[in-house]
C-alpha cells in the first residue's frame, strides 16, 4: 500500500492537555497544546517536504527572530541539502497580546536577488508580520519566496495570507514555548503550551 503523502497544510490541534503540564509550570501554563515528541515528528515531516521541493536549488532560509530559534534549529538539522541561513528582525509594538504595526529591526544580509528564499516564522496569526516581511524580501528581487510557519491560527487572520508549509493549525489561544514567548519568557519550554490568561492580564509585556 502506498504511504499517505505528508500534508504541507498543517495538522489540526483542537484541545490542550492540562494533565501533561509539568508541575513546575502549573501556575502559569494551563495546558500542553503540542507535546515535544509531536513537535519533533512534525518538524521532521516539514523538513522532508522542504528537501523534496528544494533538492536542486541554492536555498536561502530567512528566519524571523526571535521566536523561530528552536524550530529553525530542529528543522535545518534534518535538511541534508545545501542551504544558506540568514535572519530578519521584525517587531510590532504590542500591548500585551495584541500586536501593532510591524517595523524592521534587522535586515537580511545575504544576497537574495535571483535566489530561492524560504521565509520562516513561528506563528501566523493576523498575518500582518508575515505579509510585511514578505514585502521586505520581495524588494530584493528573489527568484521565488515561500513561507514556512510552525503554527497557524487561521481564525485570527486579518490579512488574507496562507503559508506554504504549516506545522500545526491551532485554535485561538495565546501559546508559549518552543521559542514562543510572553514578555520574553517561556521560550525555553520544550512543548507548546497555552498560557493562563491571568498571566498576561497581570504581567507587563516588558
Ligand atoms: P501576526 O502579525 O500574524 O498577527 O503575528 C505574528 C507574530 O505575533 C508572531 O511572529 C508572534 O511573534 C506573535 N504571536 C501571534 N500569536 C502568538 C501567540 O499565540 N503566542 C506568542 N507567543 N506569540 C504570538
Ligand atoms: Mg515572532
Coordinates of N, CA and C and ligand atoms in Angstrom, one line a residue:
X1 N 0.9 -1.2 0.0 CA 0.0 0.0 0.0 C 0.9 1.2 0.0
X2 N 0.6 2.2 -0.9 CA 1.5 3.4 -0.9 C 1.3 4.2 0.4
X3 N 2.4 4.8 0.8 CA 2.3 5.7 2.1 C 1.4 6.9 1.8
X4 N 0.7 7.3 2.8 CA -0.1 8.6 2.7 C 0.8 9.7 2.5
X5 N 0.6 10.6 1.5 CA 1.5 11.7 1.4 C 1.4 12.7 2.6
X6 N 2.6 13.3 2.9 CA 2.6 14.2 4.1 C 2.0 15.5 3.6
X7 N 1.1 16.1 4.4 CA 0.4 17.3 4.0 C 1.3 18.5 4.4
X8 N 1.4 19.5 3.6 CA 2.1 20.7 3.9 C 1.2 21.7 4.6
X9 N -0.1 21.4 4.8 CA -1.0 22.4 5.2 C -1.3 22.4 6.7
X10 N -0.6 21.5 7.5 CA -0.7 21.6 8.9 C -1.7 20.6 9.5
X11 N -1.2 20.0 10.7 CA -2.0 19.1 11.4 C -2.9 19.9 12.4
X12 N -4.2 19.6 12.4 CA -5.1 20.3 13.2 C -5.1 19.9 14.7
X13 N -4.9 20.8 15.6 CA -4.8 20.5 17.0 C -6.0 21.2 17.6
X14 N -6.8 20.5 18.4 CA -8.0 21.1 18.9 C -8.0 21.4 20.4
X15 N -7.6 20.4 21.2 CA -7.7 20.6 22.7 C -6.3 20.4 23.3
X16 N -6.0 21.2 24.3 CA -4.8 21.0 25.1 C -5.0 20.0 26.2
X17 N -3.9 19.5 26.8 CA -3.9 18.5 27.8 C -3.4 19.1 29.1
X18 N -4.3 19.5 30.0 CA -3.8 20.1 31.3 C -3.0 19.1 32.1
X19 N -3.3 17.8 32.0 CA -2.6 16.7 32.7 C -1.1 16.6 32.3
X20 N -0.8 17.1 31.1 CA 0.6 17.0 30.7 C 1.5 18.1 31.1
X21 N 1.0 19.1 31.8 CA 1.8 20.3 32.2 C 2.7 19.8 33.3
X22 N 4.0 20.0 33.2 CA 4.9 19.6 34.3 C 4.6 20.4 35.5
X23 N 4.7 19.8 36.7 CA 4.4 20.5 38.0 C 5.0 21.9 38.1
X24 N 6.3 22.0 37.6 CA 6.9 23.3 37.8 C 6.3 24.5 37.0
X25 N 5.5 24.1 36.0 CA 4.9 25.2 35.2 C 3.4 25.3 35.4
X26 N 2.8 24.6 36.4 CA 1.4 24.6 36.5 C 0.8 25.9 36.9
X27 N 1.6 26.8 37.6 CA 1.0 28.1 38.0 C 0.7 29.0 36.8
X28 N 1.5 28.8 35.7 CA 1.5 29.7 34.6 C 0.9 29.1 33.3
X29 N 1.1 27.8 33.2 CA 0.6 27.2 31.9 C -0.6 26.3 32.2
X30 N -1.7 26.6 31.4 CA -3.0 26.0 31.6 C -3.0 24.5 31.0
X31 N -2.4 24.4 29.8 CA -2.4 23.0 29.2 C -1.3 22.9 28.2
X32 N -0.9 21.7 27.9 CA 0.1 21.4 26.8 C -0.8 21.2 25.6
X33 N -0.6 22.1 24.6 CA -1.3 22.0 23.3 C -0.6 21.0 22.4
X34 N 0.8 21.1 22.3 CA 1.5 20.2 21.5 C 2.7 19.7 22.3
X35 N 2.8 18.4 22.6 CA 3.9 17.9 23.3 C 5.2 17.8 22.4
X36 N 6.3 17.8 23.1 CA 7.6 17.8 22.4 C 7.8 16.7 21.4
X37 N 7.3 15.5 21.6 CA 7.5 14.4 20.7 C 6.7 14.6 19.4
X38 N 5.5 15.2 19.6 CA 4.7 15.5 18.4 C 5.3 16.7 17.6
X39 N 5.9 17.6 18.2 CA 6.5 18.7 17.5 C 7.7 18.1 16.7
X40 N 8.5 17.3 17.4 CA 9.7 16.7 16.7 C 9.3 15.9 15.4
X41 N 8.2 15.1 15.5 CA 7.7 14.3 14.4 C 7.3 15.2 13.2
X42 N 6.6 16.3 13.6 CA 6.1 17.2 12.5 C 7.2 18.0 11.9
X43 N 8.2 18.4 12.7 CA 9.3 19.2 12.2 C 10.1 18.3 11.2
X44 N 10.2 17.0 11.5 CA 10.9 16.1 10.5 C 10.1 16.0 9.2
X45 N 8.8 15.9 9.3 CA 8.0 15.9 8.1 C 8.1 17.1 7.3
X46 N 8.1 18.3 7.9 CA 8.2 19.5 7.2 C 9.6 19.6 6.5
X47 N 10.6 19.1 7.2 CA 12.0 19.0 6.5 C 12.0 18.1 5.3
X48 N 11.3 17.0 5.4 CA 11.2 16.1 4.2 C 10.5 16.8 3.0
X49 N 9.4 17.6 3.3 CA 8.7 18.3 2.2 C 9.6 19.3 1.6
X50 N 10.3 20.1 2.5 CA 11.2 21.2 2.0 C 12.4 20.6 1.2
X51 N 12.9 19.5 1.7 CA 14.1 18.9 1.0 C 13.7 18.5 -0.4
X52 N 12.5 17.9 -0.5 CA 12.0 17.4 -1.8 C 11.8 18.6 -2.8
X53 N 11.2 19.7 -2.3 CA 10.9 20.8 -3.1 C 12.2 21.6 -3.5
X54 N 13.2 21.5 -2.7 CA 14.4 22.4 -3.0 C 15.7 21.6 -3.3
X55 N 15.5 20.3 -3.7 CA 16.7 19.4 -3.8 C 17.7 19.9 -4.8
X56 N 17.2 20.7 -5.8 CA 18.1 21.1 -6.9 C 18.3 22.6 -6.9
X57 N 18.1 23.3 -5.7 CA 18.3 24.7 -5.7 C 19.2 25.2 -4.6
X58 N 19.6 26.4 -4.8 CA 20.5 27.0 -3.8 C 19.7 27.8 -2.8
X59 N 19.2 27.1 -1.8 CA 18.1 27.7 -0.9 C 18.7 28.7 0.1
X60 N 18.0 29.8 0.2 CA 18.4 30.7 1.3 C 17.2 30.7 2.3
X61 N 17.5 30.3 3.5 CA 16.4 30.4 4.6 C 16.6 31.7 5.3
X62 N 15.5 32.4 5.5 CA 15.5 33.6 6.3 C 14.5 33.4 7.4
X63 N 15.0 33.5 8.6 CA 14.2 33.1 9.8 C 13.9 34.4 10.6
X64 N 12.7 34.6 11.0 CA 12.3 35.8 11.7 C 12.7 35.6 13.2
X65 N 13.4 36.5 13.7 CA 13.8 36.5 15.1 C 12.7 37.0 16.0
X66 N 12.6 36.6 17.3 CA 13.4 35.6 18.0 C 12.7 34.3 18.1
X67 N 11.4 34.3 17.8 CA 10.5 33.1 18.1 C 10.9 31.9 17.4
X68 N 11.6 31.9 16.3 CA 11.9 30.8 15.4 C 13.1 29.9 15.9
X69 N 13.8 30.4 16.9 CA 15.1 29.8 17.1 C 15.1 28.2 17.3
X70 N 14.2 27.8 18.2 CA 14.1 26.3 18.4 C 13.6 25.6 17.2
X71 N 12.6 26.1 16.6 CA 12.0 25.5 15.4 C 13.1 25.4 14.3
X72 N 13.8 26.5 14.0 CA 14.8 26.6 13.0 C 15.9 25.6 13.2
X73 N 16.4 25.5 14.5 CA 17.5 24.6 14.8 C 17.1 23.2 14.5
X74 N 15.9 22.8 14.9 CA 15.4 21.5 14.7 C 15.2 21.2 13.2
X75 N 14.6 22.1 12.5 CA 14.3 21.9 11.1 C 15.5 21.8 10.3
X76 N 16.5 22.6 10.4 CA 17.6 22.6 9.5 C 18.5 21.4 9.7
X77 N 18.5 20.8 10.9 CA 19.4 19.7 11.1 C 18.8 18.5 10.3
X78 N 17.6 18.5 9.9 CA 17.0 17.4 9.1 C 17.1 17.8 7.6
X79 N 17.6 18.9 7.2 CA 17.7 19.3 5.8 C 19.1 19.0 5.3
X80 N 19.2 17.8 4.7 CA 20.6 17.4 4.2 C 20.7 17.9 2.7
X81 N 20.4 19.1 2.5 CA 20.6 19.8 1.2 C 21.4 21.1 1.4
X82 N 22.0 21.6 0.4 CA 22.8 22.9 0.7 C 21.8 24.0 1.0
X83 N 22.0 24.6 2.1 CA 21.2 25.8 2.5 C 22.1 26.9 3.0
X84 N 21.7 28.2 2.8 CA 22.3 29.3 3.4 C 21.3 29.8 4.4
X85 N 21.8 30.4 5.5 CA 20.9 30.8 6.6 C 21.1 32.3 6.9
X86 N 20.0 33.0 7.1 CA 20.1 34.4 7.4 C 18.9 34.7 8.4
X87 N 18.9 35.8 9.0 CA 17.9 36.2 9.9 C 17.3 37.6 9.6
X88 N 16.1 37.8 10.0 CA 15.5 39.1 9.8 C 14.8 39.4 11.1
X89 N 14.8 40.7 11.5 CA 14.1 41.1 12.7 C 12.9 41.9 12.3
X90 N 11.7 41.6 12.8 CA 10.5 42.4 12.6 C 9.9 42.5 14.0
X91 N 9.6 43.7 14.4 CA 8.9 43.9 15.7 C 7.6 44.6 15.5
X92 N 6.7 44.3 16.3 CA 5.4 45.0 16.4 C 5.3 45.6 17.7
X93 N 5.1 46.9 17.8 CA 4.8 47.5 19.1 C 3.5 46.9 19.6
X94 N 3.5 46.2 20.7 CA 2.4 45.5 21.1 C 1.9 45.9 22.5
X95 N 0.6 45.8 22.7 CA 0.1 45.9 24.1 C -0.3 44.6 24.5
X96 N 0.3 44.1 25.5 CA 0.1 42.7 26.0 C 0.0 41.7 24.8
X97 N -1.1 41.0 24.6 CA -1.1 40.0 23.5 C -1.6 40.6 22.2
X98 N -1.8 41.9 22.1 CA -2.4 42.5 20.9 C -1.3 43.1 20.0
X99 N -1.1 42.6 18.8 CA 0.0 43.2 18.0 C -0.3 44.5 17.4
X100 N 0.8 45.3 17.1 CA 0.6 46.6 16.5 C 1.2 46.6 15.1
X101 N 1.8 47.8 14.7 CA 2.3 47.9 13.3 C 3.7 47.4 13.2
X102 N 4.1 46.5 12.2 CA 5.4 45.9 12.2 C 6.5 46.9 11.7
X103 N 7.7 46.7 12.2 CA 8.9 47.5 11.8 C 10.1 46.6 11.7
X104 N 11.0 46.9 10.7 CA 12.2 46.0 10.5 C 13.2 46.4 11.6
X105 N 13.7 45.5 12.3 CA 14.8 45.8 13.3 C 16.1 45.2 12.8
X106 N 16.1 44.2 11.9 CA 17.3 43.7 11.3 C 17.0 43.2 9.9
X107 N 17.7 43.8 8.9 CA 17.5 43.4 7.5 C 18.4 42.1 7.2
X108 N 17.9 41.3 6.3 CA 18.8 40.1 5.9 C 20.1 40.7 5.3
X109 N 21.2 39.9 5.5 CA 22.5 40.3 5.0 C 22.9 39.6 3.7
X110 N 22.4 38.4 3.5 CA 22.8 37.6 2.3 C 22.3 38.2 1.0
X111 N 22.9 37.9 -0.1 CA 22.4 38.3 -1.4 C 21.1 37.5 -1.7
X112 N 20.1 38.2 -2.0 CA 18.8 37.5 -2.2 C 18.3 37.6 -3.6
X113 N 18.9 38.5 -4.4 CA 18.5 38.7 -5.8 C 18.6 37.4 -6.6
X114 N 17.6 37.0 -7.2 CA 17.6 35.8 -8.0 C 17.8 34.5 -7.3
X115 N 17.5 34.5 -5.9 CA 17.7 33.3 -5.1 C 16.3 32.7 -4.8
X116 N 16.3 31.4 -4.4 CA 15.1 30.8 -3.9 C 15.1 31.0 -2.3
X117 N 14.1 31.7 -1.9 CA 14.1 32.1 -0.4 C 12.9 31.4 0.3
X118 N 13.2 30.9 1.4 CA 12.2 30.3 2.3 C 12.2 31.1 3.6
X119 N 11.1 31.8 3.8 CA 10.9 32.6 5.0 C 10.2 31.8 6.1
X120 N 10.9 31.8 7.3 CA 10.3 31.0 8.4 C 9.9 31.9 9.5
X121 N 8.7 31.6 10.0 CA 8.2 32.3 11.3 C 7.6 31.3 12.2
X122 N 7.5 31.7 13.5 CA 7.0 30.8 14.5 C 5.5 30.6 14.3
X123 N 4.7 31.7 14.2 CA 3.3 31.6 14.2 C 2.6 32.6 13.2
X124 N 1.7 32.1 12.5 CA 0.9 33.0 11.6 C -0.4 33.3 12.3
X125 N -0.6 34.6 12.7 CA -1.8 34.9 13.5 C -2.6 35.9 12.7
X126 N -2.5 37.2 12.8 CA -3.3 38.0 11.9 C -2.8 38.0 10.5
X127 N -1.5 37.7 10.4 CA -0.9 37.7 9.0 C -0.1 38.9 8.7
X128 N -0.2 39.9 9.6 CA 0.5 41.2 9.4 C 2.0 41.1 9.3
X129 N 2.6 40.3 10.2 CA 4.0 40.2 10.3 C 4.6 39.5 9.1
X130 N 4.0 38.4 8.7 CA 4.5 37.6 7.6 C 4.3 38.4 6.3
X131 N 3.2 39.0 6.2 CA 2.9 39.8 5.0 C 3.9 41.0 4.8
X132 N 4.2 41.6 6.0 CA 5.1 42.7 6.0 C 6.5 42.2 5.6
X133 N 6.9 41.1 6.2 CA 8.3 40.5 6.0 C 8.4 40.1 4.5
X134 N 7.3 39.6 3.9 CA 7.3 39.2 2.5 C 7.6 40.4 1.6
X135 N 7.0 41.5 2.0 CA 7.1 42.7 1.2 C 8.6 43.2 1.3
X136 N 9.2 43.1 2.4 CA 10.6 43.5 2.6 C 11.5 42.6 1.7
X137 N 11.3 41.3 1.7 CA 12.1 40.3 1.0 C 11.9 40.5 -0.5
X138 N 10.7 40.7 -1.0 CA 10.4 40.9 -2.4 C 11.2 42.1 -3.0
X139 N 11.4 43.1 -2.1 CA 12.2 44.3 -2.6 C 13.6 43.9 -3.0
X140 N 14.1 42.7 -2.6 CA 15.5 42.3 -3.0 C 15.4 41.4 -4.3
X141 N 14.3 41.3 -4.9 CA 14.1 40.6 -6.1 C 14.6 39.1 -6.1
X142 N 14.1 38.3 -5.2 CA 14.4 36.9 -5.2 C 13.7 36.2 -6.4
X143 N 14.2 35.0 -6.8 CA 13.6 34.3 -7.9 C 12.2 33.7 -7.4
X144 N 12.2 33.2 -6.1 CA 11.0 32.8 -5.6 C 11.0 33.0 -4.0
X145 N 9.8 33.1 -3.4 CA 9.8 33.1 -2.0 C 8.6 32.2 -1.5
X146 N 8.9 31.3 -0.6 CA 7.9 30.5 0.0 C 8.0 30.8 1.5
X147 N 6.9 30.4 2.2 CA 6.8 30.6 3.7 C 6.6 29.3 4.5
X148 N 7.2 29.3 5.6 CA 7.0 28.1 6.5 C 6.8 28.6 7.9
X149 N 5.7 28.1 8.5 CA 5.4 28.5 9.9 C 5.2 27.2 10.7
X150 N 5.6 27.3 12.0 CA 5.3 26.1 12.8 C 3.8 26.1 13.2
X151 N 3.2 27.2 13.5 CA 1.8 27.3 14.0 C 1.0 28.2 13.1
X152 N -0.2 27.9 13.0 CA -1.2 28.8 12.2 C -2.5 28.9 13.0
X153 N -2.9 30.2 13.2 CA -4.2 30.4 13.9 C -5.1 31.0 12.8
X154 N -5.7 30.2 12.0 CA -6.5 30.7 10.8 C -7.6 31.6 11.3
X155 N -8.2 31.4 12.5 CA -9.4 32.1 12.9 C -9.1 33.6 13.2
X156 N -7.8 33.9 13.3 CA -7.4 35.3 13.7 C -7.0 36.1 12.5
X157 N -7.1 35.6 11.2 CA -6.5 36.2 10.1 C -7.1 37.6 9.8
X158 N -6.3 38.6 9.6 CA -6.8 39.9 9.1 C -6.3 40.1 7.7
X159 N -5.1 39.8 7.4 CA -4.5 39.9 6.0 C -4.7 38.5 5.4
X160 N -5.3 38.4 4.2 CA -5.5 37.1 3.6 C -4.2 36.5 3.1
X161 N -3.6 35.7 3.9 CA -2.3 35.1 3.6 C -2.3 33.6 4.1
X162 N -1.7 32.7 3.3 CA -1.5 31.4 3.8 C 0.0 31.0 3.7
X163 N 0.4 30.1 4.5 CA 1.9 29.7 4.5 C 2.0 28.5 3.6
X164 N 3.1 28.3 2.9 CA 3.3 27.1 2.1 C 3.5 25.9 2.9
X165 N 4.2 26.0 4.0 CA 4.5 24.8 4.9 C 4.0 25.2 6.3
X166 N 3.0 24.4 6.8 CA 2.5 24.7 8.1 C 2.7 23.5 9.0
X167 N 3.2 23.7 10.2 CA 3.3 22.6 11.2 C 2.0 22.2 11.7
X168 N 1.3 23.1 12.5 CA 0.0 22.8 13.1 C -0.9 23.9 13.0
X169 N -2.2 23.6 12.8 CA -3.3 24.6 12.9 C -3.9 24.5 14.3
X170 N -3.9 25.7 14.9 CA -4.3 25.7 16.4 C -5.5 26.6 16.6
X171 N -6.2 26.4 17.6 CA -7.3 27.3 18.0 C -6.8 28.6 18.5
X172 N -7.7 29.5 18.7 CA -7.3 30.9 19.1 C -7.0 30.9 20.6
X173 N -5.8 30.5 21.0 CA -5.3 30.6 22.3 C -3.9 31.3 22.2
X174 N -3.5 32.0 23.3 CA -2.2 32.6 23.3 C -1.2 31.5 23.8
X175 N -0.3 31.1 22.9 CA 0.6 30.0 23.2 C 2.0 30.4 23.5
X176 N 2.7 29.7 24.3 CA 4.1 29.9 24.5 C 4.9 28.6 24.5
X177 N 6.2 28.8 24.4 CA 7.1 27.6 24.5 C 7.7 27.3 23.1
X178 N 8.7 26.4 23.1 CA 9.4 26.0 21.9 C 9.7 27.3 21.0
X179 N 10.2 28.3 21.7 CA 10.7 29.5 21.0 C 9.7 30.7 21.2
X180 N 8.4 30.4 21.5 CA 7.4 31.5 21.6 C 7.4 32.0 23.0
X181 N 7.3 33.3 23.1 CA 7.4 34.0 24.4 C 6.1 34.7 24.8
X182 N 6.1 35.0 26.1 CA 5.3 36.1 26.6 C 6.2 37.0 27.4
X183 N 6.4 38.3 27.1 CA 7.3 39.2 27.8 C 8.7 38.5 27.9
X184 N 9.1 37.9 26.8 CA 10.4 37.3 26.7 C 10.6 36.0 27.5
X185 N 9.6 35.6 28.2 CA 9.7 34.3 29.0 C 9.1 33.2 28.2
X186 N 9.4 32.0 28.7 CA 8.8 30.7 28.3 C 9.3 30.2 26.9
X187 N 10.3 30.9 26.3 CA 10.8 30.4 25.0 C 11.5 29.0 25.2
X188 N 12.0 28.7 26.4 CA 12.7 27.5 26.7 C 11.9 26.3 27.0
X189 N 10.6 26.4 27.0 CA 9.7 25.3 27.3 C 9.9 24.3 26.1
X190 N 10.0 23.0 26.3 CA 10.2 22.1 25.2 C 8.9 21.8 24.4
X191 N 7.7 22.2 25.0 CA 6.4 22.0 24.4 C 5.7 23.3 24.1
X192 N 4.6 23.2 23.3 CA 3.8 24.4 23.1 C 2.7 24.3 24.1
X193 N 2.6 25.4 24.9 CA 1.5 25.4 26.0 C 0.7 26.6 25.9
X194 N -0.5 26.5 26.4 CA -1.5 27.6 26.5 C -1.2 28.4 27.8
X195 N -0.9 29.7 27.6 CA -0.6 30.5 28.8 C -1.9 30.8 29.5
X196 N -1.9 30.8 30.8 CA -3.1 31.1 31.6 C -3.4 32.6 31.4
X197 N -4.6 32.9 31.0 CA -5.0 34.4 30.8 C -4.6 35.3 31.9
X198 N -4.6 34.8 33.1 CA -4.3 35.7 34.3 C -2.8 36.1 34.2
X199 N -2.0 35.3 33.5 CA -0.6 35.7 33.4 C -0.4 37.0 32.5
X200 N -1.1 36.9 31.4 CA -0.9 38.1 30.5 C -1.8 39.3 30.9
X201 N -2.8 39.0 31.8 CA -3.6 40.1 32.3 C -2.9 40.8 33.4
X202 N -1.9 40.2 34.1 CA -1.3 40.8 35.2 C 0.2 41.1 35.1
X203 N 0.9 40.5 34.0 CA 2.3 40.7 33.9 C 2.5 41.7 32.8
X204 N 3.3 42.8 33.0 CA 3.5 43.8 32.0 C 4.4 43.1 30.9
X205 N 4.2 43.5 29.6 CA 4.8 42.9 28.5 C 6.3 42.9 28.6
X206 N 6.9 44.0 29.1 CA 8.4 44.0 29.3 C 8.7 44.9 30.5
Ligands
LIG1 P1 0.7 38.3 13.2 O1 1.4 39.5 12.7 O2 0.5 37.2 12.2 O3 -0.5 38.7 13.9 O4 1.5 37.8 14.4 C1 2.7 37.1 14.2 C2 3.6 37.3 15.4 O5 2.9 37.6 16.6 C3 4.3 36.1 15.6 O6 5.6 36.1 14.9 C4 4.5 36.0 17.1 O7 5.7 36.7 17.4 C5 3.3 36.8 17.6 N1 2.2 35.9 18.1 C6 1.0 35.8 17.5 N2 0.3 34.9 18.2 C7 1.0 34.5 19.2 C8 0.8 33.5 20.3 O8 -0.2 32.9 20.4 N3 1.8 33.4 21.1 C9 3.0 34.1 21.0 N4 3.9 33.8 22.0 N5 3.3 35.0 20.1 C10 2.2 35.1 19.1
LIG2 MG1 7.5 36.3 16.1

